[in-house]
PDB file of C-alpha atoms in Angstrom:
ATOM      1  CA  UNK A  94     -37.708  -2.622 -13.862  1.00  0.00           C
ATOM      2  CA  UNK A  95     -35.790  -0.535 -11.339  1.00  0.00           C
ATOM      3  CA  UNK A  96     -32.004  -0.732 -11.443  1.00  0.00           C
ATOM      4  CA  UNK A  97     -29.861  -2.287  -8.724  1.00  0.00           C
ATOM      5  CA  UNK A  98     -28.648   0.400  -6.325  1.00  0.00           C
ATOM      6  CA  UNK A  99     -24.944   0.861  -5.616  1.00  0.00           C
ATOM      7  CA  UNK A 100     -23.352   3.237  -3.094  1.00  0.00           C
ATOM      8  CA  UNK A 101     -19.914   4.775  -3.649  1.00  0.00           C
ATOM      9  CA  UNK A 102     -18.050   6.414  -0.746  1.00  0.00           C
ATOM     10  CA  UNK A 103     -14.843   8.419  -0.560  1.00  0.00           C
ATOM     11  CA  UNK A 104     -13.238  10.646  -3.177  1.00  0.00           C
ATOM     12  CA  UNK A 105     -13.384   8.784  -6.491  1.00  0.00           C
ATOM     13  CA  UNK A 106     -12.606  10.149  -9.992  1.00  0.00           C
ATOM     14  CA  UNK A 107     -15.914  10.365 -11.825  1.00  0.00           C
ATOM     15  CA  UNK A 108     -14.284   8.983 -14.992  1.00  0.00           C
ATOM     16  CA  UNK A 109     -13.731   5.680 -13.205  1.00  0.00           C
ATOM     17  CA  UNK A 110     -17.465   5.287 -12.532  1.00  0.00           C
ATOM     18  CA  UNK A 111     -18.692   5.534 -16.141  1.00  0.00           C
ATOM     19  CA  UNK A 112     -19.455   1.832 -16.618  1.00  0.00           C
ATOM     20  CA  UNK A 113     -20.915   1.559 -13.133  1.00  0.00           C
ATOM     21  CA  UNK A 114     -23.443   4.294 -13.899  1.00  0.00           C
ATOM     22  CA  UNK A 115     -24.408   2.611 -17.177  1.00  0.00           C
ATOM     23  CA  UNK A 116     -25.396  -0.547 -15.325  1.00  0.00           C
ATOM     24  CA  UNK A 117     -26.761   0.549 -11.955  1.00  0.00           C
ATOM     25  CA  UNK A 118     -28.482   3.299 -10.014  1.00  0.00           C
ATOM     26  CA  UNK A 119     -25.366   4.836  -8.421  1.00  0.00           C
ATOM     27  CA  UNK A 120     -25.332   7.125  -5.406  1.00  0.00           C
ATOM     28  CA  UNK A 121     -22.120   9.115  -5.138  1.00  0.00           C
ATOM     29  CA  UNK A 122     -22.460  12.259  -3.060  1.00  0.00           C
ATOM     30  CA  UNK A 123     -19.283  12.514  -0.955  1.00  0.00           C
ATOM     31  CA  UNK A 124     -20.255  15.828   0.610  1.00  0.00           C
ATOM     32  CA  UNK A 125     -23.057  14.155   2.573  1.00  0.00           C
ATOM     33  CA  UNK A 126     -21.861  10.558   2.877  1.00  0.00           C
ATOM     34  CA  UNK A 127     -20.632  10.641   6.458  1.00  0.00           C
ATOM     35  CA  UNK A 128     -20.437   7.383   8.371  1.00  0.00           C
ATOM     36  CA  UNK A 129     -23.691   8.266  10.098  1.00  0.00           C
ATOM     37  CA  UNK A 130     -25.412   8.852   6.746  1.00  0.00           C
ATOM     38  CA  UNK A 131     -24.071   5.570   5.366  1.00  0.00           C
ATOM     39  CA  UNK A 132     -25.239   3.599   8.412  1.00  0.00           C
ATOM     40  CA  UNK A 133     -28.697   5.121   8.049  1.00  0.00           C
ATOM     41  CA  UNK A 134     -29.096   4.490   4.314  1.00  0.00           C
ATOM     42  CA  UNK A 135     -26.949   1.422   3.523  1.00  0.00           C
ATOM     43  CA  UNK A 136     -29.919  -0.962   3.725  1.00  0.00           C
ATOM     44  CA  UNK A 137     -31.139   0.539   0.420  1.00  0.00           C
ATOM     45  CA  UNK A 138     -28.123  -0.782  -1.509  1.00  0.00           C
ATOM     46  CA  UNK A 139     -26.968  -4.148  -2.890  1.00  0.00           C
ATOM     47  CA  UNK A 140     -23.449  -3.021  -3.784  1.00  0.00           C
ATOM     48  CA  UNK A 141     -20.912  -0.871  -1.934  1.00  0.00           C
ATOM     49  CA  UNK A 142     -17.697   0.642  -3.292  1.00  0.00           C
ATOM     50  CA  UNK A 143     -15.998   1.623  -0.064  1.00  0.00           C
ATOM     51  CA  UNK A 144     -13.275   4.193   0.477  1.00  0.00           C
ATOM     52  CA  UNK A 145     -12.593   6.313   3.537  1.00  0.00           C
ATOM     53  CA  UNK A 146     -14.761   4.219   5.863  1.00  0.00           C
ATOM     54  CA  UNK A 147     -14.247   1.099   7.961  1.00  0.00           C
ATOM     55  CA  UNK A 148     -16.244  -1.888   6.785  1.00  0.00           C
ATOM     56  CA  UNK A 149     -16.630  -3.176  10.325  1.00  0.00           C
ATOM     57  CA  UNK A 150     -19.430  -5.234  11.876  1.00  0.00           C
ATOM     58  CA  UNK A 151     -21.576  -2.197  12.534  1.00  0.00           C
ATOM     59  CA  UNK A 152     -21.453  -1.126   8.911  1.00  0.00           C
ATOM     60  CA  UNK A 153     -21.959  -4.653   7.594  1.00  0.00           C
ATOM     61  CA  UNK A 154     -24.976  -5.124   9.877  1.00  0.00           C
ATOM     62  CA  UNK A 155     -26.423  -1.891   8.495  1.00  0.00           C
ATOM     63  CA  UNK A 156     -26.184  -3.266   4.956  1.00  0.00           C
ATOM     64  CA  UNK A 157     -29.077  -5.696   5.293  1.00  0.00           C
ATOM     65  CA  UNK A 158     -29.417  -6.032   1.503  1.00  0.00           C
ATOM     66  CA  UNK A 159     -25.739  -5.922   0.605  1.00  0.00           C
ATOM     67  CA  UNK A 160     -24.460  -8.612  -1.750  1.00  0.00           C
ATOM     68  CA  UNK A 161     -20.970  -7.281  -2.405  1.00  0.00           C
ATOM     69  CA  UNK A 162     -18.453  -4.826  -0.962  1.00  0.00           C
ATOM     70  CA  UNK A 163     -15.457  -3.829  -3.055  1.00  0.00           C
ATOM     71  CA  UNK A 164     -12.453  -2.002  -1.699  1.00  0.00           C
ATOM     72  CA  UNK A 165     -11.153   0.831  -3.838  1.00  0.00           C
ATOM     73  CA  UNK A 166      -7.637  -0.571  -3.844  1.00  0.00           C
ATOM     74  CA  UNK A 167      -5.668  -3.721  -3.140  1.00  0.00           C
ATOM     75  CA  UNK A 168      -5.804  -3.429   0.666  1.00  0.00           C
ATOM     76  CA  UNK A 169      -8.838  -4.780   2.477  1.00  0.00           C
ATOM     77  CA  UNK A 170      -7.728  -4.774   6.126  1.00  0.00           C
ATOM     78  CA  UNK A 171     -10.319  -2.040   6.787  1.00  0.00           C
ATOM     79  CA  UNK A 172     -13.101  -4.534   5.964  1.00  0.00           C
ATOM     80  CA  UNK A 173     -14.122  -7.391   8.261  1.00  0.00           C
ATOM     81  CA  UNK A 174     -14.012  -9.976   5.495  1.00  0.00           C
ATOM     82  CA  UNK A 175     -14.844 -12.974   7.680  1.00  0.00           C
ATOM     83  CA  UNK A 176     -17.921 -11.316   9.167  1.00  0.00           C
ATOM     84  CA  UNK A 177     -19.005 -10.316   5.661  1.00  0.00           C
ATOM     85  CA  UNK A 178     -18.611 -13.951   4.621  1.00  0.00           C
ATOM     86  CA  UNK A 179     -20.844 -15.042   7.518  1.00  0.00           C
ATOM     87  CA  UNK A 180     -23.458 -12.599   6.223  1.00  0.00           C
ATOM     88  CA  UNK A 181     -23.166 -13.976   2.684  1.00  0.00           C
ATOM     89  CA  UNK A 182     -21.515 -10.827   1.351  1.00  0.00           C
ATOM     90  CA  UNK A 183     -18.716 -11.056  -1.214  1.00  0.00           C
ATOM     91  CA  UNK A 184     -15.698  -8.828  -0.555  1.00  0.00           C
ATOM     92  CA  UNK A 185     -13.445  -7.918  -3.478  1.00  0.00           C
ATOM     93  CA  UNK A 186     -10.352  -5.800  -4.016  1.00  0.00           C
ATOM     94  CA  UNK A 187      -8.475  -4.167  -6.908  1.00  0.00           C
ATOM     95  CA  UNK A 188      -5.045  -5.762  -7.370  1.00  0.00           C
ATOM     96  CA  UNK A 189      -4.261  -4.578 -10.901  1.00  0.00           C
ATOM     97  CA  UNK A 190      -4.769  -0.825 -10.830  1.00  0.00           C
ATOM     98  CA  UNK A 191      -2.408  -0.316  -7.884  1.00  0.00           C
ATOM     99  CA  UNK A 192       0.497  -2.336  -9.285  1.00  0.00           C
ATOM    100  CA  UNK A 193       2.497   0.122 -11.375  1.00  0.00           C
ATOM    101  CA  UNK A 194       1.709   3.386  -9.519  1.00  0.00           C
ATOM    102  CA  UNK A 195       2.591   1.869  -6.138  1.00  0.00           C
ATOM    103  CA  UNK A 196       5.803   0.465  -7.594  1.00  0.00           C
ATOM    104  CA  UNK A 197       6.571   3.927  -8.987  1.00  0.00           C
ATOM    105  CA  UNK A 198       6.036   5.506  -5.571  1.00  0.00           C
ATOM    106  CA  UNK A 199       8.179   2.824  -3.939  1.00  0.00           C
ATOM    107  CA  UNK A 200      11.069   3.518  -6.252  1.00  0.00           C
ATOM    108  CA  UNK A 201      10.598   7.274  -5.931  1.00  0.00           C
ATOM    109  CA  UNK A 202      10.943   6.909  -2.160  1.00  0.00           C
ATOM    110  CA  UNK A 203      13.902   4.572  -2.617  1.00  0.00           C
ATOM    111  CA  UNK A 204      15.831   7.009  -4.802  1.00  0.00           C
ATOM    112  CA  UNK A 205      14.943  10.021  -2.657  1.00  0.00           C
ATOM    113  CA  UNK A 206      15.998   8.182   0.499  1.00  0.00           C
ATOM    114  CA  UNK A 207      19.333   6.745  -0.599  1.00  0.00           C
ATOM    115  CA  UNK A 208      20.315  10.043  -2.253  1.00  0.00           C
ATOM    116  CA  UNK A 209      19.304  12.120   0.811  1.00  0.00           C
ATOM    117  CA  UNK A 210      16.978  14.388  -1.158  1.00  0.00           C
ATOM    118  CA  UNK A 211      14.959  15.456   1.888  1.00  0.00           C
ATOM    119  CA  UNK A 212      18.086  16.640   3.683  1.00  0.00           C
ATOM    120  CA  UNK A 213      19.525  18.344   0.569  1.00  0.00           C
ATOM    121  CA  UNK A 214      16.223  20.092  -0.095  1.00  0.00           C
ATOM    122  CA  UNK A 215      16.007  21.278   3.509  1.00  0.00           C
ATOM    123  CA  UNK A 216      19.550  22.689   3.419  1.00  0.00           C
ATOM    124  CA  UNK A 217      19.106  24.567   0.141  1.00  0.00           C
ATOM    125  CA  UNK A 218      15.667  25.949   1.060  1.00  0.00           C
ATOM    126  CA  UNK A 219      17.110  27.277   4.315  1.00  0.00           C
ATOM    127  CA  UNK A 220      19.607  29.377   2.343  1.00  0.00           C
ATOM    128  CA  UNK A 221      22.569  27.241   3.327  1.00  0.00           C
ATOM    129  CA  UNK A 222      24.987  25.091   1.354  1.00  0.00           C
ATOM    130  CA  UNK A 223      27.010  21.950   2.040  1.00  0.00           C
ATOM    131  CA  UNK A 224      30.028  20.333   0.417  1.00  0.00           C
ATOM    132  CA  UNK A 225      28.949  16.842  -0.613  1.00  0.00           C
ATOM    133  CA  UNK A 226      32.608  15.899  -0.911  1.00  0.00           C
ATOM    134  CA  UNK A 227      32.344  15.255   2.813  1.00  0.00           C
ATOM    135  CA  UNK A 228      31.416  11.572   3.317  1.00  0.00           C
ATOM    136  CA  UNK A 229      28.800  12.389   5.964  1.00  0.00           C
ATOM    137  CA  UNK A 230      26.755  14.186   3.315  1.00  0.00           C
ATOM    138  CA  UNK A 231      27.065  11.533   0.599  1.00  0.00           C
ATOM    139  CA  UNK A 232      24.255   9.253  -0.498  1.00  0.00           C
ATOM    140  CA  UNK A 233      24.465   5.722  -1.856  1.00  0.00           C
ATOM    141  CA  UNK A 234      24.615   4.586  -5.487  1.00  0.00           C
ATOM    142  CA  UNK A 235      22.360   1.679  -6.453  1.00  0.00           C
ATOM    143  CA  UNK A 236      24.453  -0.044  -9.109  1.00  0.00           C
ATOM    144  CA  UNK A 237      25.866  -3.290  -7.741  1.00  0.00           C
ATOM    145  CA  UNK A 238      23.821  -3.104  -4.538  1.00  0.00           C
ATOM    146  CA  UNK A 239      21.334  -5.699  -3.282  1.00  0.00           C
ATOM    147  CA  UNK A 240      17.608  -5.034  -3.005  1.00  0.00           C
ATOM    148  CA  UNK A 241      15.679  -7.236  -0.599  1.00  0.00           C
ATOM    149  CA  UNK A 242      11.983  -7.499  -1.487  1.00  0.00           C
ATOM    150  CA  UNK A 243       9.717  -8.631   1.340  1.00  0.00           C
ATOM    151  CA  UNK A 244       6.648  -9.895  -0.511  1.00  0.00           C
ATOM    152  CA  UNK A 245       7.233 -10.788  -4.163  1.00  0.00           C
ATOM    153  CA  UNK A 246       3.701 -10.295  -5.464  1.00  0.00           C
ATOM    154  CA  UNK A 247       2.519  -8.029  -8.269  1.00  0.00           C
ATOM    155  CA  UNK A 248       3.960  -4.828  -6.805  1.00  0.00           C
ATOM    156  CA  UNK A 249       7.141  -6.420  -5.472  1.00  0.00           C
ATOM    157  CA  UNK A 250       7.820  -7.954  -8.887  1.00  0.00           C
ATOM    158  CA  UNK A 251       7.374  -4.581 -10.566  1.00  0.00           C
ATOM    159  CA  UNK A 252       9.784  -2.932  -8.113  1.00  0.00           C
ATOM    160  CA  UNK A 253      12.299  -5.708  -8.805  1.00  0.00           C
ATOM    161  CA  UNK A 254      12.202  -4.814 -12.521  1.00  0.00           C
ATOM    162  CA  UNK A 255      12.852  -1.153 -11.756  1.00  0.00           C
ATOM    163  CA  UNK A 256      15.762  -2.078  -9.482  1.00  0.00           C
ATOM    164  CA  UNK A 257      17.385  -4.254 -12.126  1.00  0.00           C
ATOM    165  CA  UNK A 258      17.379  -1.331 -14.570  1.00  0.00           C
ATOM    166  CA  UNK A 259      19.561   0.482 -12.017  1.00  0.00           C
ATOM    167  CA  UNK A 260      21.948  -2.477 -11.840  1.00  0.00           C
ATOM    168  CA  UNK A 261      20.754  -3.922  -8.543  1.00  0.00           C
ATOM    169  CA  UNK A 262      20.750  -7.591  -7.596  1.00  0.00           C
ATOM    170  CA  UNK A 263      17.349  -8.701  -6.246  1.00  0.00           C
ATOM    171  CA  UNK A 264      16.718 -11.209  -3.469  1.00  0.00           C
ATOM    172  CA  UNK A 265      13.347 -11.796  -1.876  1.00  0.00           C
ATOM    173  CA  UNK A 266      11.457 -13.419   0.950  1.00  0.00           C
ATOM    174  CA  UNK A 267       7.803 -14.378   0.847  1.00  0.00           C
ATOM    175  CA  UNK A 268       5.502 -16.778   2.661  1.00  0.00           C
ATOM    176  CA  UNK A 269       4.928 -18.404  -0.724  1.00  0.00           C
ATOM    177  CA  UNK A 270       8.016 -18.978  -2.848  1.00  0.00           C
ATOM    178  CA  UNK A 271       7.666 -18.429  -6.591  1.00  0.00           C
ATOM    179  CA  UNK A 272       8.177 -21.399  -8.871  1.00  0.00           C
ATOM    180  CA  UNK A 273      11.675 -21.718 -10.313  1.00  0.00           C
ATOM    181  CA  UNK A 274      10.631 -20.758 -13.835  1.00  0.00           C
ATOM    182  CA  UNK A 275       9.164 -17.460 -12.637  1.00  0.00           C
ATOM    183  CA  UNK A 276      12.205 -16.775 -10.457  1.00  0.00           C
ATOM    184  CA  UNK A 277      14.371 -17.244 -13.549  1.00  0.00           C
ATOM    185  CA  UNK A 278      12.128 -14.995 -15.632  1.00  0.00           C
ATOM    186  CA  UNK A 279      12.177 -12.239 -12.997  1.00  0.00           C
ATOM    187  CA  UNK A 280      15.892 -12.814 -12.261  1.00  0.00           C
ATOM    188  CA  UNK A 281      15.299 -12.923  -8.499  1.00  0.00           C
ATOM    189  CA  UNK A 282      16.615 -15.268  -5.814  1.00  0.00           C
ATOM    190  CA  UNK A 283      14.628 -16.603  -2.856  1.00  0.00           C
ATOM    191  CA  UNK A 284      16.336 -16.424   0.554  1.00  0.00           C
ATOM    192  CA  UNK A 285      15.106 -16.887   4.100  1.00  0.00           C
ATOM    193  CA  UNK A 286      14.070 -13.832   6.096  1.00  0.00           C
ATOM    194  CA  UNK A 287      17.262 -13.611   8.153  1.00  0.00           C
ATOM    195  CA  UNK A 288      19.453 -13.803   5.047  1.00  0.00           C
ATOM    196  CA  UNK A 289      17.469 -11.084   3.322  1.00  0.00           C
ATOM    197  CA  UNK A 290      17.758  -8.824   6.370  1.00  0.00           C
ATOM    198  CA  UNK A 291      21.525  -9.282   6.728  1.00  0.00           C
ATOM    199  CA  UNK A 292      22.478  -9.004   3.067  1.00  0.00           C
ATOM    200  CA  UNK A 293      20.277  -6.249   1.653  1.00  0.00           C
ATOM    201  CA  UNK A 294      21.464  -2.708   1.043  1.00  0.00           C
ATOM    202  CA  UNK A 295      17.833  -1.653   0.669  1.00  0.00           C
ATOM    203  CA  UNK A 296      14.756  -3.550   1.875  1.00  0.00           C
ATOM    204  CA  UNK A 297      11.366  -2.747   0.379  1.00  0.00           C
ATOM    205  CA  UNK A 298       8.115  -4.037   1.874  1.00  0.00           C
ATOM    206  CA  UNK A 299       5.218  -5.397  -0.182  1.00  0.00           C
ATOM    207  CA  UNK A 300       3.409  -7.798   2.149  1.00  0.00           C
ATOM    208  CA  UNK A 301      -0.123  -7.535   3.556  1.00  0.00           C
ATOM    209  CA  UNK A 302      -0.770  -6.726   7.206  1.00  0.00           C
ATOM    210  CA  UNK A 303      -1.496 -10.105   8.805  1.00  0.00           C
ATOM    211  CA  UNK A 304      -0.960 -11.449  12.333  1.00  0.00           C
ATOM    212  CA  UNK A 305       2.178 -13.158  10.999  1.00  0.00           C
ATOM    213  CA  UNK A 306       3.600  -9.974   9.447  1.00  0.00           C
ATOM    214  CA  UNK A 307       2.521  -7.258  11.903  1.00  0.00           C
ATOM    215  CA  UNK A 308       5.585  -5.756  13.572  1.00  0.00           C
ATOM    216  CA  UNK A 309       7.950  -8.124  11.766  1.00  0.00           C
ATOM    217  CA  UNK A 310      10.393  -5.266  11.229  1.00  0.00           C
ATOM    218  CA  UNK A 311      11.362  -4.358  14.766  1.00  0.00           C
ATOM    219  CA  UNK A 312      14.362  -3.440  16.920  1.00  0.00           C
ATOM    220  CA  UNK A 313      15.877  -6.906  16.669  1.00  0.00           C
ATOM    221  CA  UNK A 314      15.633  -6.904  12.875  1.00  0.00           C
ATOM    222  CA  UNK A 315      17.013  -3.373  12.516  1.00  0.00           C
ATOM    223  CA  UNK A 316      20.085  -4.399  14.514  1.00  0.00           C
ATOM    224  CA  UNK A 317      20.624  -7.307  12.081  1.00  0.00           C
ATOM    225  CA  UNK A 318      20.483  -5.000   9.037  1.00  0.00           C
ATOM    226  CA  UNK A 319      23.613  -3.321   7.707  1.00  0.00           C
ATOM    227  CA  UNK A 320      24.033   0.066   9.361  1.00  0.00           C
ATOM    228  CA  UNK A 321      24.405   1.442   5.818  1.00  0.00           C
ATOM    229  CA  UNK A 322      21.068  -0.064   4.726  1.00  0.00           C
ATOM    230  CA  UNK A 323      17.719   1.606   4.049  1.00  0.00           C
ATOM    231  CA  UNK A 324      14.126   0.441   4.462  1.00  0.00           C
ATOM    232  CA  UNK A 325      11.234   1.486   2.213  1.00  0.00           C
ATOM    233  CA  UNK A 326       7.560   0.930   3.064  1.00  0.00           C
ATOM    234  CA  UNK A 327       4.719   1.700   0.666  1.00  0.00           C
ATOM    235  CA  UNK A 328       2.691  -1.360   1.736  1.00  0.00           C
ATOM    236  CA  UNK A 329       1.213  -1.320   5.250  1.00  0.00           C
ATOM    237  CA  UNK A 330       2.367   0.673   8.248  1.00  0.00           C
ATOM    238  CA  UNK A 331       1.699  -2.230  10.597  1.00  0.00           C
ATOM    239  CA  UNK A 332       4.647  -4.167   9.145  1.00  0.00           C
ATOM    240  CA  UNK A 333       7.059  -1.892  11.033  1.00  0.00           C
ATOM    241  CA  UNK A 334       7.165  -1.180  14.759  1.00  0.00           C
ATOM    242  CA  UNK A 335       7.290   2.574  14.432  1.00  0.00           C
ATOM    243  CA  UNK A 336       8.964   3.371  17.759  1.00  0.00           C
ATOM    244  CA  UNK A 337      11.656   0.785  17.031  1.00  0.00           C
ATOM    245  CA  UNK A 338      12.252   2.360  13.617  1.00  0.00           C
ATOM    246  CA  UNK A 339      12.605   5.833  15.129  1.00  0.00           C
ATOM    247  CA  UNK A 340      15.175   4.505  17.593  1.00  0.00           C
ATOM    248  CA  UNK A 341      17.073   2.687  14.836  1.00  0.00           C
ATOM    249  CA  UNK A 342      17.186   5.823  12.691  1.00  0.00           C
ATOM    250  CA  UNK A 343      18.398   7.921  15.624  1.00  0.00           C
ATOM    251  CA  UNK A 344      20.981   5.371  16.775  1.00  0.00           C
ATOM    252  CA  UNK A 345      22.419   4.678  13.342  1.00  0.00           C
ATOM    253  CA  UNK A 346      21.356   1.031  13.327  1.00  0.00           C
ATOM    254  CA  UNK A 347      20.183   1.725   9.764  1.00  0.00           C
ATOM    255  CA  UNK A 348      20.977   4.614   7.422  1.00  0.00           C
ATOM    256  CA  UNK A 349      17.479   5.802   6.548  1.00  0.00           C
ATOM    257  CA  UNK A 350      13.877   5.096   5.638  1.00  0.00           C
ATOM    258  CA  UNK A 351      11.324   6.060   3.007  1.00  0.00           C
ATOM    259  CA  UNK A 352       7.743   5.799   4.232  1.00  0.00           C
ATOM    260  CA  UNK A 353       4.371   6.181   2.540  1.00  0.00           C
ATOM    261  CA  UNK A 354       2.448   4.318   5.273  1.00  0.00           C
ATOM    262  CA  UNK A 355       2.556   4.422   9.059  1.00  0.00           C
ATOM    263  CA  UNK A 356       1.594   2.388  12.099  1.00  0.00           C
ATOM    264  CA  UNK A 357      -0.333   5.335  13.573  1.00  0.00           C
ATOM    265  CA  UNK A 358      -1.610   6.847  10.329  1.00  0.00           C
ATOM    266  CA  UNK A 359      -2.524   9.678   9.945  1.00  0.00           C
ATOM    267  CA  UNK A 360      -0.962  10.731  13.266  1.00  0.00           C
ATOM    268  CA  UNK A 361       2.774  10.787  12.600  1.00  0.00           C
ATOM    269  CA  UNK A 362       4.982  11.191  15.700  1.00  0.00           C
ATOM    270  CA  UNK A 363       6.990  14.409  15.906  1.00  0.00           C
ATOM    271  CA  UNK A 364      10.077  12.300  16.590  1.00  0.00           C
ATOM    272  CA  UNK A 365       9.741  10.730  13.151  1.00  0.00           C
ATOM    273  CA  UNK A 366       8.956  14.010  11.408  1.00  0.00           C
ATOM    274  CA  UNK A 367      12.055  15.634  12.931  1.00  0.00           C
ATOM    275  CA  UNK A 368      14.511  13.147  11.419  1.00  0.00           C
ATOM    276  CA  UNK A 369      16.604  14.170   8.411  1.00  0.00           C
ATOM    277  CA  UNK A 370      17.286  10.577   7.319  1.00  0.00           C
ATOM    278  CA  UNK A 371      13.672   9.719   6.539  1.00  0.00           C
ATOM    279  CA  UNK A 372      11.496  10.678   3.570  1.00  0.00           C
ATOM    280  CA  UNK A 373       7.752  10.851   4.304  1.00  0.00           C
ATOM    281  CA  UNK A 374       4.713  10.874   2.030  1.00  0.00           C
ATOM    282  CA  UNK A 375       0.985  10.791   2.955  1.00  0.00           C
ATOM    283  CA  UNK A 376      -0.115   7.311   1.783  1.00  0.00           C
ATOM    284  CA  UNK A 377       0.134   8.539  -1.793  1.00  0.00           C
ATOM    285  CA  UNK A 378       1.201   5.326  -3.522  1.00  0.00           C
ATOM    286  CA  UNK A 379      -1.684   5.471  -5.979  1.00  0.00           C
ATOM    287  CA  UNK A 380      -1.946   9.246  -5.892  1.00  0.00           C
ATOM    288  CA  UNK A 381      -2.188   9.985  -9.607  1.00  0.00           C
ATOM    289  CA  UNK A 382      -5.317  10.737 -11.591  1.00  0.00           C
ATOM    290  CA  UNK A 383      -4.532   7.893 -13.980  1.00  0.00           C
ATOM    291  CA  UNK A 384      -4.104   5.387 -11.161  1.00  0.00           C
ATOM    292  CA  UNK A 385      -7.176   6.404  -9.171  1.00  0.00           C
ATOM    293  CA  UNK A 386      -9.322   6.338 -12.323  1.00  0.00           C
ATOM    294  CA  UNK A 387      -8.066   2.851 -13.211  1.00  0.00           C
ATOM    295  CA  UNK A 388      -8.683   1.593  -9.666  1.00  0.00           C
ATOM    296  CA  UNK A 389     -12.235   2.991  -9.626  1.00  0.00           C
ATOM    297  CA  UNK A 390     -12.874   1.311 -12.982  1.00  0.00           C
ATOM    298  CA  UNK A 391     -11.540  -1.980 -11.597  1.00  0.00           C
ATOM    299  CA  UNK A 392     -13.750  -1.671  -8.499  1.00  0.00           C
ATOM    300  CA  UNK A 393     -16.689  -0.927 -10.790  1.00  0.00           C
ATOM    301  CA  UNK A 394     -15.999  -4.108 -12.749  1.00  0.00           C
ATOM    302  CA  UNK A 395     -16.011  -6.091  -9.487  1.00  0.00           C
ATOM    303  CA  UNK A 396     -19.537  -4.817  -8.846  1.00  0.00           C
ATOM    304  CA  UNK A 397     -20.742  -5.278 -12.429  1.00  0.00           C
ATOM    305  CA  UNK A 398     -19.359  -8.798 -12.695  1.00  0.00           C
ATOM    306  CA  UNK A 399     -21.122  -9.943  -9.541  1.00  0.00           C
ATOM    307  CA  UNK A 400     -24.357  -7.958  -9.459  1.00  0.00           C
ATOM    308  CA  UNK A 401     -25.091  -8.176 -13.201  1.00  0.00           C
ATOM    309  CA  UNK A 402     -23.330 -11.365 -14.334  1.00  0.00           C
ATOM    310  CA  UNK A 403     -23.291 -13.316 -11.036  1.00  0.00           C
ATOM    311  CA  UNK A 404     -19.537 -13.905 -11.375  1.00  0.00           C
ATOM    312  CA  UNK A 405     -17.344 -12.926  -8.407  1.00  0.00           C
ATOM    313  CA  UNK A 406     -14.184 -11.115  -9.490  1.00  0.00           C
ATOM    314  CA  UNK A 407     -11.131 -10.502  -7.246  1.00  0.00           C
ATOM    315  CA  UNK A 408     -12.980 -12.031  -4.262  1.00  0.00           C
ATOM    316  CA  UNK A 409     -10.875 -12.075  -1.067  1.00  0.00           C
ATOM    317  CA  UNK A 410     -13.241 -13.902   1.318  1.00  0.00           C
ATOM    318  CA  UNK A 411     -13.991 -17.140  -0.492  1.00  0.00           C
TER     319      UNK A 411
END
């Protein structure tokens, strides 16, 4: 009997596909898998591990035999999950593999931002020197400060643990409040959005991009933040109105920002790139070999569980 055919797109560590290859006939040839190639050949496949392409209506319509699409990561806003549901196609994501590496990147950005590492690095590389005894060149210590976590899910909870090691108090806001026992276990306090904005020394974002969250951090919110506060975003660029952030950083409404994601990604405005009080990285939250291998293995298990065992795993369009 011929094996079920599965297509893998994007740049995926081969080690993460080991179990997938044991179970299915896997096509993974990134050098030729352009969008045009995928649209032409997708009807041959029952499973799709998608990375680097939009899973829009055109692509879904091309997959006439598709039974499941899995994202290669936790985010699935590049896939039209409702249209896939109409077509009877399961859409899954990978929430576990991204948890720790994205939290690591978040805290890396946080430390680099509050300690002005981009500016220091720029000064030293230019052959100059500064006296950090001058207050205008000083960063901020974390001990005793308040971290506001917008979205206390898996990644937000992990970041909260890191922050507590540095002596920070953690407050959070989320559309769904944790139960009191879990709040006690995590040592975090729920507050409303306005309270989080006004009282945080650093705000870190870990919410999905939804109509209710898109642009939620805007000019009005930045003016309500402490002018000594920082914002960190390794979640979704759409959460922040980018032009409003640039203005806030220029005007001193907030002290700085650490960004791994952008509203106009990958086209980053020159005005943002020119600022010394922002640290930028290229959507690299899961950018380690260990993390990408684990995510590919998790995506593979989504496909195996459904196509072989008929059990949906990590389904996001139920």
